[in-house]
């Protein structure tokens, strides 16, 4: 992939990097996602992500360093997408290039995402890649924006 950004399969060493990114205080604040302790994080990744053949997950490399990950998974009848990038890689167009490439591999449509409403960077990234806001949903105390790519009749929030 051009500009030093490429997708590749997740390797064991990537998980340590992803764990550190998940614990970044600014990332936690923006995502409103509570970071997991190491054991819970590793168990989730080895069983629910890497251990599930229906999940598509890729490490995003920038100049051969893991910048983050992009994941697609099933939740009931809906296919969701999520991603996490380390703070040094924010605001540089890396997410747009990586997500664009990922969407060429992940062909299920409609495809859903639901970032927390205050995470304007994530919402903007999804919109740049063709997702459209269709409504909002609450997860706990937080309002999330439901965005859909390739919306069909059942794509409402």
PDB file of N, CA and C in Angstrom, residues 16-119:
ATOM      1  N   UNK A  16       0.802  -6.896  22.162  1.00  0.00           N
ATOM      2  CA  UNK A  16       1.380  -6.041  23.207  1.00  0.00           C
ATOM      3  C   UNK A  16       1.256  -4.563  22.827  1.00  0.00           C
ATOM      4  N   UNK A  17       1.468  -4.267  21.562  1.00  0.00           N
ATOM      5  CA  UNK A  17       1.341  -2.886  21.073  1.00  0.00           C
ATOM      6  C   UNK A  17      -0.117  -2.438  21.175  1.00  0.00           C
ATOM      7  N   UNK A  18      -1.056  -3.295  20.747  1.00  0.00           N
ATOM      8  CA  UNK A  18      -2.475  -2.953  20.811  1.00  0.00           C
ATOM      9  C   UNK A  18      -2.914  -2.711  22.257  1.00  0.00           C
ATOM     10  N   UNK A  19      -2.407  -3.518  23.170  1.00  0.00           N
ATOM     11  CA  UNK A  19      -2.732  -3.339  24.592  1.00  0.00           C
ATOM     12  C   UNK A  19      -2.269  -1.971  25.072  1.00  0.00           C
ATOM     13  N   UNK A  20      -1.065  -1.587  24.717  1.00  0.00           N
ATOM     14  CA  UNK A  20      -0.553  -0.269  25.114  1.00  0.00           C
ATOM     15  C   UNK A  20      -1.407   0.845  24.518  1.00  0.00           C
ATOM     16  N   UNK A  21      -1.799   0.711  23.247  1.00  0.00           N
ATOM     17  CA  UNK A  21      -2.653   1.727  22.614  1.00  0.00           C
ATOM     18  C   UNK A  21      -3.998   1.822  23.325  1.00  0.00           C
ATOM     19  N   UNK A  22      -4.544   0.678  23.742  1.00  0.00           N
ATOM     20  CA  UNK A  22      -5.849   0.681  24.414  1.00  0.00           C
ATOM     21  C   UNK A  22      -5.778   1.401  25.753  1.00  0.00           C
ATOM     22  N   UNK A  23      -4.591   1.466  26.354  1.00  0.00           N
ATOM     23  CA  UNK A  23      -4.434   2.107  27.660  1.00  0.00           C
ATOM     24  C   UNK A  23      -4.026   3.580  27.567  1.00  0.00           C
ATOM     25  N   UNK A  24      -3.900   4.116  26.366  1.00  0.00           N
ATOM     26  CA  UNK A  24      -3.560   5.529  26.216  1.00  0.00           C
ATOM     27  C   UNK A  24      -4.712   6.376  26.772  1.00  0.00           C
ATOM     28  N   UNK A  25      -4.442   7.259  27.727  1.00  0.00           N
ATOM     29  CA  UNK A  25      -5.521   8.018  28.375  1.00  0.00           C
ATOM     30  C   UNK A  25      -6.366   8.851  27.405  1.00  0.00           C
ATOM     31  N   UNK A  26      -5.758   9.455  26.401  1.00  0.00           N
ATOM     32  CA  UNK A  26      -6.528  10.264  25.454  1.00  0.00           C
ATOM     33  C   UNK A  26      -7.402   9.378  24.570  1.00  0.00           C
ATOM     34  N   UNK A  27      -6.908   8.211  24.186  1.00  0.00           N
ATOM     35  CA  UNK A  27      -7.714   7.275  23.401  1.00  0.00           C
ATOM     36  C   UNK A  27      -8.908   6.787  24.221  1.00  0.00           C
ATOM     37  N   UNK A  28      -8.683   6.516  25.493  1.00  0.00           N
ATOM     38  CA  UNK A  28      -9.763   6.086  26.382  1.00  0.00           C
ATOM     39  C   UNK A  28     -10.810   7.197  26.493  1.00  0.00           C
ATOM     40  N   UNK A  29     -10.352   8.434  26.661  1.00  0.00           N
ATOM     41  CA  UNK A  29     -11.275   9.561  26.789  1.00  0.00           C
ATOM     42  C   UNK A  29     -12.121   9.723  25.526  1.00  0.00           C
ATOM     43  N   UNK A  30     -11.492   9.659  24.372  1.00  0.00           N
ATOM     44  CA  UNK A  30     -12.214   9.867  23.110  1.00  0.00           C
ATOM     45  C   UNK A  30     -13.161   8.726  22.782  1.00  0.00           C
ATOM     46  N   UNK A  31     -12.732   7.503  23.041  1.00  0.00           N
ATOM     47  CA  UNK A  31     -13.538   6.340  22.654  1.00  0.00           C
ATOM     48  C   UNK A  31     -14.585   5.986  23.702  1.00  0.00           C
ATOM     49  N   UNK A  32     -14.361   6.428  24.948  1.00  0.00           N
ATOM     50  CA  UNK A  32     -15.210   6.067  26.081  1.00  0.00           C
ATOM     51  C   UNK A  32     -15.225   4.557  26.271  1.00  0.00           C
ATOM     52  N   UNK A  33     -14.095   3.916  25.918  1.00  0.00           N
ATOM     53  CA  UNK A  33     -13.940   2.474  26.054  1.00  0.00           C
ATOM     54  C   UNK A  33     -12.991   2.209  27.213  1.00  0.00           C
ATOM     55  N   UNK A  34     -13.466   1.457  28.190  1.00  0.00           N
ATOM     56  CA  UNK A  34     -12.635   1.154  29.358  1.00  0.00           C
ATOM     57  C   UNK A  34     -11.555   0.141  28.971  1.00  0.00           C
ATOM     58  N   UNK A  35     -10.280   0.482  29.173  1.00  0.00           N
ATOM     59  CA  UNK A  35      -9.213  -0.449  28.822  1.00  0.00           C
ATOM     60  C   UNK A  35      -9.253  -1.696  29.708  1.00  0.00           C
ATOM     61  N   UNK A  36      -8.917  -2.814  29.111  1.00  0.00           N
ATOM     62  CA  UNK A  36      -8.911  -4.086  29.828  1.00  0.00           C
ATOM     63  C   UNK A  36      -7.534  -4.340  30.427  1.00  0.00           C
ATOM     64  N   UNK A  37      -7.536  -5.078  31.519  1.00  0.00           N
ATOM     65  CA  UNK A  37      -6.269  -5.538  32.078  1.00  0.00           C
ATOM     66  C   UNK A  37      -5.653  -6.533  31.093  1.00  0.00           C
ATOM     67  N   UNK A  38      -4.341  -6.724  31.188  1.00  0.00           N
ATOM     68  CA  UNK A  38      -3.607  -7.528  30.208  1.00  0.00           C
ATOM     69  C   UNK A  38      -4.227  -8.912  30.000  1.00  0.00           C
ATOM     70  N   UNK A  39      -4.534  -9.629  31.078  1.00  0.00           N
ATOM     71  CA  UNK A  39      -5.057 -10.992  30.940  1.00  0.00           C
ATOM     72  C   UNK A  39      -6.397 -11.000  30.197  1.00  0.00           C
ATOM     73  N   UNK A  40      -7.295 -10.089  30.538  1.00  0.00           N
ATOM     74  CA  UNK A  40      -8.598 -10.015  29.861  1.00  0.00           C
ATOM     75  C   UNK A  40      -8.435  -9.596  28.401  1.00  0.00           C
ATOM     76  N   UNK A  41      -7.524  -8.667  28.145  1.00  0.00           N
ATOM     77  CA  UNK A  41      -7.260  -8.224  26.779  1.00  0.00           C
ATOM     78  C   UNK A  41      -6.771  -9.386  25.922  1.00  0.00           C
ATOM     79  N   UNK A  42      -5.762 -10.108  26.424  1.00  0.00           N
ATOM     80  CA  UNK A  42      -5.185 -11.222  25.665  1.00  0.00           C
ATOM     81  C   UNK A  42      -6.218 -12.330  25.454  1.00  0.00           C
ATOM     82  N   UNK A  43      -7.018 -12.623  26.466  1.00  0.00           N
ATOM     83  CA  UNK A  43      -8.054 -13.654  26.331  1.00  0.00           C
ATOM     84  C   UNK A  43      -9.069 -13.250  25.260  1.00  0.00           C
ATOM     85  N   UNK A  44      -9.490 -11.987  25.274  1.00  0.00           N
ATOM     86  CA  UNK A  44     -10.438 -11.497  24.265  1.00  0.00           C
ATOM     87  C   UNK A  44      -9.854 -11.635  22.861  1.00  0.00           C
ATOM     88  N   UNK A  45      -8.628 -11.182  22.694  1.00  0.00           N
ATOM     89  CA  UNK A  45      -8.011 -11.217  21.367  1.00  0.00           C
ATOM     90  C   UNK A  45      -7.772 -12.645  20.880  1.00  0.00           C
ATOM     91  N   UNK A  46      -7.330 -13.531  21.749  1.00  0.00           N
ATOM     92  CA  UNK A  46      -7.017 -14.886  21.288  1.00  0.00           C
ATOM     93  C   UNK A  46      -8.275 -15.712  21.029  1.00  0.00           C
ATOM     94  N   UNK A  47      -9.347 -15.479  21.776  1.00  0.00           N
ATOM     95  CA  UNK A  47     -10.559 -16.286  21.587  1.00  0.00           C
ATOM     96  C   UNK A  47     -11.591 -15.596  20.695  1.00  0.00           C
ATOM     97  N   UNK A  48     -11.947 -14.365  21.019  1.00  0.00           N
ATOM     98  CA  UNK A  48     -13.054 -13.690  20.328  1.00  0.00           C
ATOM     99  C   UNK A  48     -12.645 -13.049  19.006  1.00  0.00           C
ATOM    100  N   UNK A  49     -11.381 -12.678  18.859  1.00  0.00           N
ATOM    101  CA  UNK A  49     -10.936 -12.014  17.627  1.00  0.00           C
ATOM    102  C   UNK A  49     -10.169 -13.013  16.761  1.00  0.00           C
ATOM    103  N   UNK A  50      -8.976 -13.369  17.178  1.00  0.00           N
ATOM    104  CA  UNK A  50      -8.146 -14.266  16.371  1.00  0.00           C
ATOM    105  C   UNK A  50      -8.697 -15.689  16.324  1.00  0.00           C
ATOM    106  N   UNK A  51      -9.436 -16.085  17.347  1.00  0.00           N
ATOM    107  CA  UNK A  51      -9.967 -17.447  17.408  1.00  0.00           C
ATOM    108  C   UNK A  51     -11.303 -17.634  16.716  1.00  0.00           C
ATOM    109  N   UNK A  52     -11.873 -16.586  16.161  1.00  0.00           N
ATOM    110  CA  UNK A  52     -13.174 -16.656  15.497  1.00  0.00           C
ATOM    111  C   UNK A  52     -12.975 -16.536  13.989  1.00  0.00           C
ATOM    112  N   UNK A  53     -13.251 -17.597  13.242  1.00  0.00           N
ATOM    113  CA  UNK A  53     -13.003 -17.555  11.800  1.00  0.00           C
ATOM    114  C   UNK A  53     -13.897 -16.575  11.042  1.00  0.00           C
ATOM    115  N   UNK A  54     -14.971 -16.082  11.667  1.00  0.00           N
ATOM    116  CA  UNK A  54     -15.838 -15.113  10.988  1.00  0.00           C
ATOM    117  C   UNK A  54     -15.337 -13.677  11.136  1.00  0.00           C
ATOM    118  N   UNK A  55     -14.318 -13.481  11.972  1.00  0.00           N
ATOM    119  CA  UNK A  55     -13.751 -12.152  12.198  1.00  0.00           C
ATOM    120  C   UNK A  55     -12.636 -11.907  11.180  1.00  0.00           C
ATOM    121  N   UNK A  56     -12.670 -10.743  10.564  1.00  0.00           N
ATOM    122  CA  UNK A  56     -11.559 -10.307   9.710  1.00  0.00           C
ATOM    123  C   UNK A  56     -10.815  -9.230  10.482  1.00  0.00           C
ATOM    124  N   UNK A  57      -9.552  -9.455  10.740  1.00  0.00           N
ATOM    125  CA  UNK A  57      -8.746  -8.487  11.484  1.00  0.00           C
ATOM    126  C   UNK A  57      -7.407  -8.324  10.795  1.00  0.00           C
ATOM    127  N   UNK A  58      -6.948  -7.089  10.743  1.00  0.00           N
ATOM    128  CA  UNK A  58      -5.666  -6.778  10.124  1.00  0.00           C
ATOM    129  C   UNK A  58      -4.910  -5.784  10.998  1.00  0.00           C
ATOM    130  N   UNK A  59      -3.605  -5.970  11.059  1.00  0.00           N
ATOM    131  CA  UNK A  59      -2.736  -4.968  11.652  1.00  0.00           C
ATOM    132  C   UNK A  59      -2.487  -3.913  10.589  1.00  0.00           C
ATOM    133  N   UNK A  60      -2.526  -2.662  11.000  1.00  0.00           N
ATOM    134  CA  UNK A  60      -2.172  -1.551  10.114  1.00  0.00           C
ATOM    135  C   UNK A  60      -0.724  -1.204  10.420  1.00  0.00           C
ATOM    136  N   UNK A  61       0.143  -1.368   9.430  1.00  0.00           N
ATOM    137  CA  UNK A  61       1.551  -1.022   9.571  1.00  0.00           C
ATOM    138  C   UNK A  61       1.822   0.317   8.900  1.00  0.00           C
ATOM    139  N   UNK A  62       2.626   1.116   9.549  1.00  0.00           N
ATOM    140  CA  UNK A  62       3.119   2.360   8.958  1.00  0.00           C
ATOM    141  C   UNK A  62       4.634   2.293   9.036  1.00  0.00           C
ATOM    142  N   UNK A  63       5.259   2.288   7.877  1.00  0.00           N
ATOM    143  CA  UNK A  63       6.715   2.157   7.807  1.00  0.00           C
ATOM    144  C   UNK A  63       7.204   0.972   8.640  1.00  0.00           C
ATOM    145  N   UNK A  64       6.507  -0.154   8.500  1.00  0.00           N
ATOM    146  CA  UNK A  64       6.834  -1.423   9.152  1.00  0.00           C
ATOM    147  C   UNK A  64       6.692  -1.419  10.670  1.00  0.00           C
ATOM    148  N   UNK A  65       5.929  -0.475  11.208  1.00  0.00           N
ATOM    149  CA  UNK A  65       5.621  -0.453  12.641  1.00  0.00           C
ATOM    150  C   UNK A  65       4.104  -0.580  12.805  1.00  0.00           C
ATOM    151  N   UNK A  66       3.625  -1.364  13.793  1.00  0.00           N
ATOM    152  CA  UNK A  66       2.179  -1.493  13.980  1.00  0.00           C
ATOM    153  C   UNK A  66       1.560  -0.190  14.492  1.00  0.00           C
ATOM    154  N   UNK A  67       0.712   0.396  13.663  1.00  0.00           N
ATOM    155  CA  UNK A  67       0.042   1.656  14.005  1.00  0.00           C
ATOM    156  C   UNK A  67      -1.311   1.415  14.648  1.00  0.00           C
ATOM    157  N   UNK A  68      -1.853   0.205  14.477  1.00  0.00           N
ATOM    158  CA  UNK A  68      -3.164  -0.105  15.028  1.00  0.00           C
ATOM    159  C   UNK A  68      -3.761  -1.314  14.339  1.00  0.00           C
ATOM    160  N   UNK A  69      -5.083  -1.422  14.436  1.00  0.00           N
ATOM    161  CA  UNK A  69      -5.770  -2.561  13.850  1.00  0.00           C
ATOM    162  C   UNK A  69      -7.149  -2.153  13.369  1.00  0.00           C
ATOM    163  N   UNK A  70      -7.676  -2.958  12.446  1.00  0.00           N
ATOM    164  CA  UNK A  70      -9.045  -2.814  11.961  1.00  0.00           C
ATOM    165  C   UNK A  70      -9.674  -4.195  12.015  1.00  0.00           C
ATOM    166  N   UNK A  71     -10.909  -4.245  12.505  1.00  0.00           N
ATOM    167  CA  UNK A  71     -11.594  -5.513  12.743  1.00  0.00           C
ATOM    168  C   UNK A  71     -13.026  -5.435  12.211  1.00  0.00           C
ATOM    169  N   UNK A  72     -13.499  -6.524  11.620  1.00  0.00           N
ATOM    170  CA  UNK A  72     -14.909  -6.668  11.250  1.00  0.00           C
ATOM    171  C   UNK A  72     -15.437  -7.940  11.898  1.00  0.00           C
ATOM    172  N   UNK A  73     -16.619  -7.872  12.501  1.00  0.00           N
ATOM    173  CA  UNK A  73     -17.198  -9.010  13.219  1.00  0.00           C
ATOM    174  C   UNK A  73     -18.716  -8.985  13.105  1.00  0.00           C
ATOM    175  N   UNK A  74     -19.317 -10.116  13.395  1.00  0.00           N
ATOM    176  CA  UNK A  74     -20.773 -10.235  13.392  1.00  0.00           C
ATOM    177  C   UNK A  74     -21.320  -9.985  14.786  1.00  0.00           C
ATOM    178  N   UNK A  75     -22.384  -9.212  14.847  1.00  0.00           N
ATOM    179  CA  UNK A  75     -23.182  -9.035  16.057  1.00  0.00           C
ATOM    180  C   UNK A  75     -24.614  -9.304  15.639  1.00  0.00           C
ATOM    181  N   UNK A  76     -25.084 -10.507  15.915  1.00  0.00           N
ATOM    182  CA  UNK A  76     -26.397 -10.907  15.413  1.00  0.00           C
ATOM    183  C   UNK A  76     -26.373 -10.962  13.895  1.00  0.00           C
ATOM    184  N   UNK A  77     -27.298 -10.251  13.274  1.00  0.00           N
ATOM    185  CA  UNK A  77     -27.392 -10.237  11.807  1.00  0.00           C
ATOM    186  C   UNK A  77     -26.585  -9.106  11.177  1.00  0.00           C
ATOM    187  N   UNK A  78     -25.947  -8.302  11.997  1.00  0.00           N
ATOM    188  CA  UNK A  78     -25.204  -7.144  11.482  1.00  0.00           C
ATOM    189  C   UNK A  78     -23.704  -7.371  11.542  1.00  0.00           C
ATOM    190  N   UNK A  79     -23.011  -6.909  10.513  1.00  0.00           N
ATOM    191  CA  UNK A  79     -21.547  -6.956  10.449  1.00  0.00           C
ATOM    192  C   UNK A  79     -21.041  -5.574  10.866  1.00  0.00           C
ATOM    193  N   UNK A  80     -20.190  -5.534  11.871  1.00  0.00           N
ATOM    194  CA  UNK A  80     -19.644  -4.290  12.394  1.00  0.00           C
ATOM    195  C   UNK A  80     -18.175  -4.158  12.057  1.00  0.00           C
ATOM    196  N   UNK A  81     -17.729  -2.932  12.089  1.00  0.00           N
ATOM    197  CA  UNK A  81     -16.317  -2.644  11.891  1.00  0.00           C
ATOM    198  C   UNK A  81     -15.852  -1.754  13.045  1.00  0.00           C
ATOM    199  N   UNK A  82     -14.615  -1.976  13.452  1.00  0.00           N
ATOM    200  CA  UNK A  82     -14.006  -1.142  14.473  1.00  0.00           C
ATOM    201  C   UNK A  82     -12.516  -1.052  14.217  1.00  0.00           C
ATOM    202  N   UNK A  83     -11.873  -0.108  14.861  1.00  0.00           N
ATOM    203  CA  UNK A  83     -10.437   0.077  14.664  1.00  0.00           C
ATOM    204  C   UNK A  83      -9.880   0.786  15.871  1.00  0.00           C
ATOM    205  N   UNK A  84      -8.580   0.684  16.007  1.00  0.00           N
ATOM    206  CA  UNK A  84      -7.883   1.373  17.095  1.00  0.00           C
ATOM    207  C   UNK A  84      -6.496   1.713  16.570  1.00  0.00           C
ATOM    208  N   UNK A  85      -6.154   2.979  16.642  1.00  0.00           N
ATOM    209  CA  UNK A  85      -4.841   3.435  16.192  1.00  0.00           C
ATOM    210  C   UNK A  85      -4.107   4.082  17.361  1.00  0.00           C
ATOM    211  N   UNK A  86      -2.800   3.905  17.381  1.00  0.00           N
ATOM    212  CA  UNK A  86      -1.984   4.577  18.378  1.00  0.00           C
ATOM    213  C   UNK A  86      -1.970   6.079  18.133  1.00  0.00           C
ATOM    214  N   UNK A  87      -1.888   6.848  19.199  1.00  0.00           N
ATOM    215  CA  UNK A  87      -1.954   8.304  19.085  1.00  0.00           C
ATOM    216  C   UNK A  87      -0.922   8.905  18.133  1.00  0.00           C
ATOM    217  N   UNK A  88       0.299   8.360  18.014  1.00  0.00           N
ATOM    218  CA  UNK A  88       1.246   8.958  17.050  1.00  0.00           C
ATOM    219  C   UNK A  88       0.745   8.903  15.601  1.00  0.00           C
ATOM    220  N   UNK A  89      -0.283   8.108  15.335  1.00  0.00           N
ATOM    221  CA  UNK A  89      -0.763   7.925  13.972  1.00  0.00           C
ATOM    222  C   UNK A  89      -2.073   8.666  13.700  1.00  0.00           C
ATOM    223  N   UNK A  90      -2.555   9.422  14.661  1.00  0.00           N
ATOM    224  CA  UNK A  90      -3.799  10.171  14.485  1.00  0.00           C
ATOM    225  C   UNK A  90      -3.562  11.400  13.613  1.00  0.00           C
ATOM    226  N   UNK A  91      -4.586  11.781  12.861  1.00  0.00           N
ATOM    227  CA  UNK A  91      -4.581  13.038  12.126  1.00  0.00           C
ATOM    228  C   UNK A  91      -3.597  13.120  10.976  1.00  0.00           C
ATOM    229  N   UNK A  92      -3.152  11.988  10.471  1.00  0.00           N
ATOM    230  CA  UNK A  92      -2.159  11.974   9.392  1.00  0.00           C
ATOM    231  C   UNK A  92      -2.684  11.316   8.113  1.00  0.00           C
ATOM    232  N   UNK A  93      -3.985  10.983   8.082  1.00  0.00           N
ATOM    233  CA  UNK A  93      -4.558  10.336   6.911  1.00  0.00           C
ATOM    234  C   UNK A  93      -4.334   8.829   6.877  1.00  0.00           C
ATOM    235  N   UNK A  94      -3.692   8.295   7.910  1.00  0.00           N
ATOM    236  CA  UNK A  94      -3.385   6.867   7.963  1.00  0.00           C
ATOM    237  C   UNK A  94      -4.662   6.051   8.085  1.00  0.00           C
ATOM    238  N   UNK A  95      -5.570   6.490   8.945  1.00  0.00           N
ATOM    239  CA  UNK A  95      -6.836   5.779   9.125  1.00  0.00           C
ATOM    240  C   UNK A  95      -7.624   5.706   7.830  1.00  0.00           C
ATOM    241  N   UNK A  96      -7.662   6.802   7.090  1.00  0.00           N
ATOM    242  CA  UNK A  96      -8.405   6.826   5.823  1.00  0.00           C
ATOM    243  C   UNK A  96      -7.799   5.842   4.825  1.00  0.00           C
ATOM    244  N   UNK A  97      -6.488   5.860   4.685  1.00  0.00           N
ATOM    245  CA  UNK A  97      -5.832   4.944   3.739  1.00  0.00           C
ATOM    246  C   UNK A  97      -6.012   3.488   4.174  1.00  0.00           C
ATOM    247  N   UNK A  98      -5.851   3.236   5.466  1.00  0.00           N
ATOM    248  CA  UNK A  98      -5.975   1.865   5.967  1.00  0.00           C
ATOM    249  C   UNK A  98      -7.412   1.354   5.850  1.00  0.00           C
ATOM    250  N   UNK A  99      -8.384   2.171   6.238  1.00  0.00           N
ATOM    251  CA  UNK A  99      -9.770   1.736   6.180  1.00  0.00           C
ATOM    252  C   UNK A  99     -10.218   1.544   4.729  1.00  0.00           C
ATOM    253  N   UNK A 100      -9.774   2.400   3.836  1.00  0.00           N
ATOM    254  CA  UNK A 100     -10.096   2.239   2.415  1.00  0.00           C
ATOM    255  C   UNK A 100      -9.603   0.887   1.906  1.00  0.00           C
ATOM    256  N   UNK A 101      -8.381   0.520   2.257  1.00  0.00           N
ATOM    257  CA  UNK A 101      -7.825  -0.772   1.839  1.00  0.00           C
ATOM    258  C   UNK A 101      -8.573  -1.925   2.502  1.00  0.00           C
ATOM    259  N   UNK A 102      -8.909  -1.764   3.776  1.00  0.00           N
ATOM    260  CA  UNK A 102      -9.619  -2.819   4.493  1.00  0.00           C
ATOM    261  C   UNK A 102     -10.988  -3.080   3.863  1.00  0.00           C
ATOM    262  N   UNK A 103     -11.663  -2.021   3.448  1.00  0.00           N
ATOM    263  CA  UNK A 103     -12.996  -2.156   2.856  1.00  0.00           C
ATOM    264  C   UNK A 103     -12.966  -2.850   1.499  1.00  0.00           C
ATOM    265  N   UNK A 104     -11.795  -2.949   0.893  1.00  0.00           N
ATOM    266  CA  UNK A 104     -11.664  -3.745  -0.330  1.00  0.00           C
ATOM    267  C   UNK A 104     -11.634  -5.233   0.017  1.00  0.00           C
ATOM    268  N   UNK A 105     -11.178  -5.575   1.210  1.00  0.00           N
ATOM    269  CA  UNK A 105     -11.113  -6.972   1.653  1.00  0.00           C
ATOM    270  C   UNK A 105     -12.408  -7.404   2.328  1.00  0.00           C
ATOM    271  N   UNK A 106     -12.985  -6.501   3.097  1.00  0.00           N
ATOM    272  CA  UNK A 106     -14.241  -6.784   3.809  1.00  0.00           C
ATOM    273  C   UNK A 106     -15.378  -6.341   2.902  1.00  0.00           C
ATOM    274  N   UNK A 107     -16.037  -7.311   2.269  1.00  0.00           N
ATOM    275  CA  UNK A 107     -17.015  -6.985   1.230  1.00  0.00           C
ATOM    276  C   UNK A 107     -18.469  -7.091   1.679  1.00  0.00           C
ATOM    277  N   UNK A 108     -18.708  -7.507   2.929  1.00  0.00           N
ATOM    278  CA  UNK A 108     -20.088  -7.601   3.415  1.00  0.00           C
ATOM    279  C   UNK A 108     -20.697  -6.201   3.480  1.00  0.00           C
ATOM    280  N   UNK A 109     -21.883  -6.068   2.942  1.00  0.00           N
ATOM    281  CA  UNK A 109     -22.656  -4.834   3.036  1.00  0.00           C
ATOM    282  C   UNK A 109     -24.090  -5.208   3.347  1.00  0.00           C
ATOM    283  N   UNK A 110     -24.817  -4.460   4.156  1.00  0.00           N
ATOM    284  CA  UNK A 110     -24.304  -3.265   4.813  1.00  0.00           C
ATOM    285  C   UNK A 110     -23.292  -3.600   5.906  1.00  0.00           C
ATOM    286  N   UNK A 111     -22.453  -2.620   6.199  1.00  0.00           N
ATOM    287  CA  UNK A 111     -21.430  -2.717   7.226  1.00  0.00           C
ATOM    288  C   UNK A 111     -21.668  -1.574   8.204  1.00  0.00           C
ATOM    289  N   UNK A 112     -21.666  -1.879   9.489  1.00  0.00           N
ATOM    290  CA  UNK A 112     -22.037  -0.914  10.521  1.00  0.00           C
ATOM    291  C   UNK A 112     -20.836  -0.490  11.366  1.00  0.00           C
ATOM    292  N   UNK A 113     -20.934   0.699  11.924  1.00  0.00           N
ATOM    293  CA  UNK A 113     -19.993   1.194  12.929  1.00  0.00           C
ATOM    294  C   UNK A 113     -20.789   2.061  13.885  1.00  0.00           C
ATOM    295  N   UNK A 114     -20.367   2.112  15.143  1.00  0.00           N
ATOM    296  CA  UNK A 114     -21.105   2.943  16.103  1.00  0.00           C
ATOM    297  C   UNK A 114     -20.172   3.609  17.122  1.00  0.00           C
ATOM    298  N   UNK A 115     -19.349   4.547  16.634  1.00  0.00           N
ATOM    299  CA  UNK A 115     -18.460   5.257  17.563  1.00  0.00           C
ATOM    300  C   UNK A 115     -19.261   6.152  18.511  1.00  0.00           C
ATOM    301  N   UNK A 116     -18.666   6.430  19.655  1.00  0.00           N
ATOM    302  CA  UNK A 116     -19.294   7.338  20.610  1.00  0.00           C
ATOM    303  C   UNK A 116     -19.475   8.704  19.933  1.00  0.00           C
ATOM    304  N   UNK A 117     -20.603   9.362  20.226  1.00  0.00           N
ATOM    305  CA  UNK A 117     -20.978  10.593  19.517  1.00  0.00           C
ATOM    306  C   UNK A 117     -19.909  11.676  19.601  1.00  0.00           C
ATOM    307  N   UNK A 118     -19.166  11.741  20.688  1.00  0.00           N
ATOM    308  CA  UNK A 118     -18.150  12.776  20.844  1.00  0.00           C
ATOM    309  C   UNK A 118     -16.839  12.499  20.122  1.00  0.00           C
ATOM    310  N   UNK A 119     -16.701  11.333  19.527  1.00  0.00           N
ATOM    311  CA  UNK A 119     -15.459  10.977  18.845  1.00  0.00           C
ATOM    312  C   UNK A 119     -15.538  11.451  17.389  1.00  0.00           C
TER     313      UNK A 119
END
